[in-house]
Structures are given as structure tokens and as C-alpha cells.
Coordinates of C-alpha atoms in Angstrom, one line a residue:
M742 CA 26.3 0.6 -11.7
S743 CA 25.8 3.1 -14.6
L744 CA 29.4 3.9 -14.9
R745 CA 30.9 0.2 -15.2
L746 CA 28.0 -1.3 -18.2
L747 CA 28.9 2.3 -19.9
T748 CA 32.2 1.4 -19.6
A749 CA 32.3 -2.1 -20.0
A750 CA 30.4 -1.7 -23.4
S751 CA 31.2 2.0 -24.9
E752 CA 34.3 3.7 -26.2
H753 CA 35.3 6.7 -24.2
A754 CA 35.8 8.6 -26.9
G755 CA 32.3 9.4 -28.5
P756 CA 29.7 11.7 -26.6
V757 CA 27.5 10.3 -23.6
I758 CA 24.4 11.8 -22.5
D759 CA 22.7 11.3 -18.8
V760 CA 19.4 11.2 -19.3
G761 CA 16.9 12.5 -16.0
A762 CA 20.4 13.5 -14.7
G763 CA 19.8 15.3 -11.8
Q764 CA 22.3 16.9 -9.5
S765 CA 24.1 12.9 -10.1
R766 CA 27.7 12.9 -9.7
L767 CA 27.5 10.4 -13.3
A768 CA 28.9 13.3 -15.0
D769 CA 32.2 14.4 -13.0
A770 CA 32.5 10.0 -13.1
L771 CA 32.9 10.0 -16.8
L772 CA 34.7 13.3 -17.4
A773 CA 37.2 11.3 -15.0
A774 CA 37.2 7.9 -16.6
G775 CA 38.3 9.5 -19.8
W776 CA 34.8 10.5 -21.5
S777 CA 35.6 14.0 -23.4
D778 CA 32.1 15.0 -24.1
V779 CA 29.2 14.7 -21.7
T780 CA 26.1 16.4 -21.9
V781 CA 23.6 16.0 -18.6
L782 CA 19.4 16.5 -19.5
D783 CA 17.0 17.4 -17.1
V784 CA 13.7 19.4 -16.3
S785 CA 14.7 21.2 -13.6
A786 CA 17.9 24.5 -14.4
Q787 CA 18.6 24.3 -10.6
A788 CA 19.9 21.3 -10.5
L789 CA 22.4 21.4 -13.7
A790 CA 23.4 24.9 -12.7
A791 CA 24.5 22.8 -9.6
V792 CA 26.2 20.0 -11.2
T793 CA 27.7 22.8 -13.9
Q794 CA 29.5 24.8 -10.9
R795 CA 30.5 21.2 -9.1
L796 CA 32.3 20.8 -12.1
G797 CA 34.4 23.8 -12.5
Q798 CA 37.6 23.5 -14.5
H799 CA 35.6 20.3 -16.6
Q800 CA 32.5 22.9 -18.0
A801 CA 34.0 22.9 -21.3
A802 CA 33.7 19.2 -21.7
L803 CA 30.0 19.4 -20.3
T804 CA 27.0 20.4 -22.2
A805 CA 23.7 21.1 -19.6
V806 CA 20.9 20.8 -21.6
V807 CA 17.2 22.1 -19.6
A808 CA 14.7 20.3 -21.2
D809 CA 11.8 17.6 -21.1
L810 CA 12.8 14.8 -22.8
L811 CA 9.5 13.8 -24.6
T812 CA 9.8 17.4 -25.7
W813 CA 13.4 17.4 -26.1
Q814 CA 14.8 17.6 -29.8
P815 CA 17.9 16.0 -30.2
T816 CA 20.7 18.5 -32.3
R817 CA 23.6 16.1 -32.6
T818 CA 24.1 12.7 -32.3
Y819 CA 25.7 10.6 -29.3
Q820 CA 27.7 7.2 -28.9
A821 CA 26.1 5.8 -25.5
W822 CA 22.4 7.2 -23.5
H823 CA 22.4 6.6 -19.7
D824 CA 19.3 6.8 -18.1
R825 CA 18.7 5.4 -14.5
A826 CA 15.3 8.4 -13.3
V827 CA 12.9 8.3 -16.3
F828 CA 12.2 5.3 -17.7
H829 CA 10.5 3.6 -14.8
F830 CA 8.2 6.7 -14.5
L831 CA 6.5 6.7 -18.4
V832 CA 3.3 4.6 -17.5
D833 CA 1.7 5.9 -20.4
P834 CA 2.3 3.7 -23.9
G835 CA 2.2 7.6 -26.2
D836 CA 5.2 8.8 -23.1
R837 CA 7.0 5.6 -23.8
A838 CA 6.9 5.7 -27.5
R839 CA 7.8 9.1 -27.4
Y840 CA 11.1 8.1 -25.4
L841 CA 12.1 5.6 -27.9
G842 CA 11.6 8.0 -30.8
T843 CA 13.8 10.5 -29.0
A844 CA 16.5 7.3 -28.3
T845 CA 16.5 6.1 -31.6
R846 CA 17.3 9.8 -33.1
A847 CA 19.8 11.2 -30.2
L848 CA 21.5 7.1 -30.7
A849 CA 24.5 6.6 -33.4
P850 CA 23.8 3.7 -35.1
G851 CA 25.4 1.2 -33.2
G852 CA 25.5 3.4 -29.9
L853 CA 24.7 2.0 -26.6
L854 CA 21.4 2.6 -24.2
V855 CA 22.0 1.6 -20.8
V856 CA 18.3 2.1 -18.9
G857 CA 18.0 1.6 -14.8
A858 CA 14.3 0.7 -14.2
F859 CA 12.5 -0.8 -11.0
A860 CA 12.8 -4.3 -11.2
P861 CA 8.5 -6.5 -10.5
A862 CA 9.5 -6.1 -6.9
G863 CA 10.0 -2.6 -6.9
P864 CA 7.7 0.5 -5.9
T865 CA 4.6 1.0 -7.7
H866 CA 5.2 4.5 -6.5
C867 CA 8.3 7.0 -5.9
S868 CA 8.3 10.5 -5.5
G869 CA 4.5 10.7 -5.3
L870 CA 4.8 9.5 -8.8
P871 CA 3.3 5.7 -10.1
T872 CA 5.8 4.0 -12.0
A873 CA 6.0 1.1 -14.6
R874 CA 8.4 -2.1 -13.0
Y875 CA 10.7 -4.5 -15.6
D876 CA 12.7 -7.7 -15.9
T877 CA 15.4 -7.9 -18.1
A878 CA 13.3 -9.1 -20.7
G879 CA 10.4 -6.3 -20.5
I880 CA 12.8 -4.1 -21.5
A881 CA 14.1 -5.5 -24.5
Q882 CA 10.5 -5.6 -26.1
Q883 CA 9.9 -2.0 -25.0
F884 CA 13.0 -1.0 -26.7
A885 CA 13.1 -4.0 -29.5
P886 CA 13.1 -4.1 -32.4
A887 CA 15.5 -1.0 -32.8
F888 CA 17.6 -1.9 -30.2
T889 CA 19.1 -5.3 -29.2
L890 CA 19.8 -6.6 -25.4
E891 CA 23.1 -7.1 -24.7
H892 CA 23.7 -7.2 -21.3
S893 CA 21.1 -7.2 -18.3
E894 CA 21.9 -6.8 -14.2
T895 CA 20.2 -6.8 -11.2
E896 CA 20.7 -4.2 -8.3
R897 CA 19.7 -3.7 -4.7
H898 CA 19.7 -0.3 -4.4
V899 CA 19.6 1.3 -0.7
T900 CA 17.5 4.8 -0.9
P901 CA 19.3 7.4 1.7
A902 CA 16.2 6.4 4.0
G903 CA 17.5 2.4 3.8
H904 CA 14.7 1.6 1.5
I905 CA 15.6 -0.8 -0.6
Q906 CA 14.6 -0.6 -4.5
P907 CA 15.2 -3.4 -6.5
F908 CA 16.4 -2.5 -10.1
T909 CA 16.4 -4.0 -13.6
W910 CA 19.8 -2.6 -15.5
V911 CA 20.1 -3.4 -19.0
A912 CA 22.6 -2.6 -21.8
L913 CA 21.0 -2.5 -25.3
R914 CA 22.7 -1.5 -29.3
R915 CA 20.6 0.7 -31.2
R916 CA 20.8 -1.6 -34.7
Q917 CA 22.3 -0.2 -37.4

């Protein structure tokens, strides 16, 4: 889902950031699909070290940033932002406001923001933490007026344990 949404609505030439990346293989897929400037951001240095090591010869196209997204200050802009693991954990309105501010500063005008979050029927807790759940209108409202909705989809994600987690995915465009 992540790669398809990014590829469908974004140019491969621009820099892309995956926030809350962990050990995800999205960076591998982005590089294989033609992106040449990929940043992965996560609080876990160990997870990002594993990604960097796994990518081997493609490391030159990868930047790993160990940081808490809520306190991170972007030093450059990106054409695309991807998040499948952070936004639904932000149950505090102040944290969501910080997230929005960071995303707005990090994305160039016209840039693409792809977010996957638990859908209304999704879990109320994940990994022992409370979660927020959203439908398309709910996510779009969180990012308005700085972003406009371009596309949305729902997904029935199957966890490694075989549980179904409904997700709402959105592609939002940063206003000019």
C-alpha cells in the first residue's frame, strides 16, 4: 500500500522521508523503484542501523535520522512524507499539533503526505499504547487547512499473529 500510494502521486526524483520507519523494508522498495534520496527517521538507533546494514551498496542514497519526531527539527525539505506507524499513537492534541507543524515545515509546497492510521474499527491499543482511530474525513480534518485530500483507501492489515487491523490511508497534498 505505502509504495503504491507514494508512486501513484509523487515524482521519484524528489527526496522522501519515512517517519517511524523502524526496520521497515519501505526504504529498500523506494530505492528499487527509482528514488535516489531516501530518509528514514525513528527513535530506535538499532532499527535504523539494521536498515542501513541491510541496504549495503545503496547506503549512499539513504539518510538515517535517530530522533523523536515530536522534537525533531527538519533541516531540509522533502517532496514526500510517509507515516504508517506514528500518527495513530498521537492521542494528545498537542502532540498532533507538533506533528502537523513538523510535517508542514518538512514538506515542500505541493509535497505529498501519505499517512496510514487505524480506522474506526481498528484497535484502541497497540503495543500497550492507546491509539486514535480515524476515517478519511477525520484524518483530512487533522491536516487541514495546510493539506488537501487527494486520495484515500482502507486496508485490512493482517498482523504477524494473524489479527486484522483496519487502516485508513490518505494521500494529502501540501498547499502552495
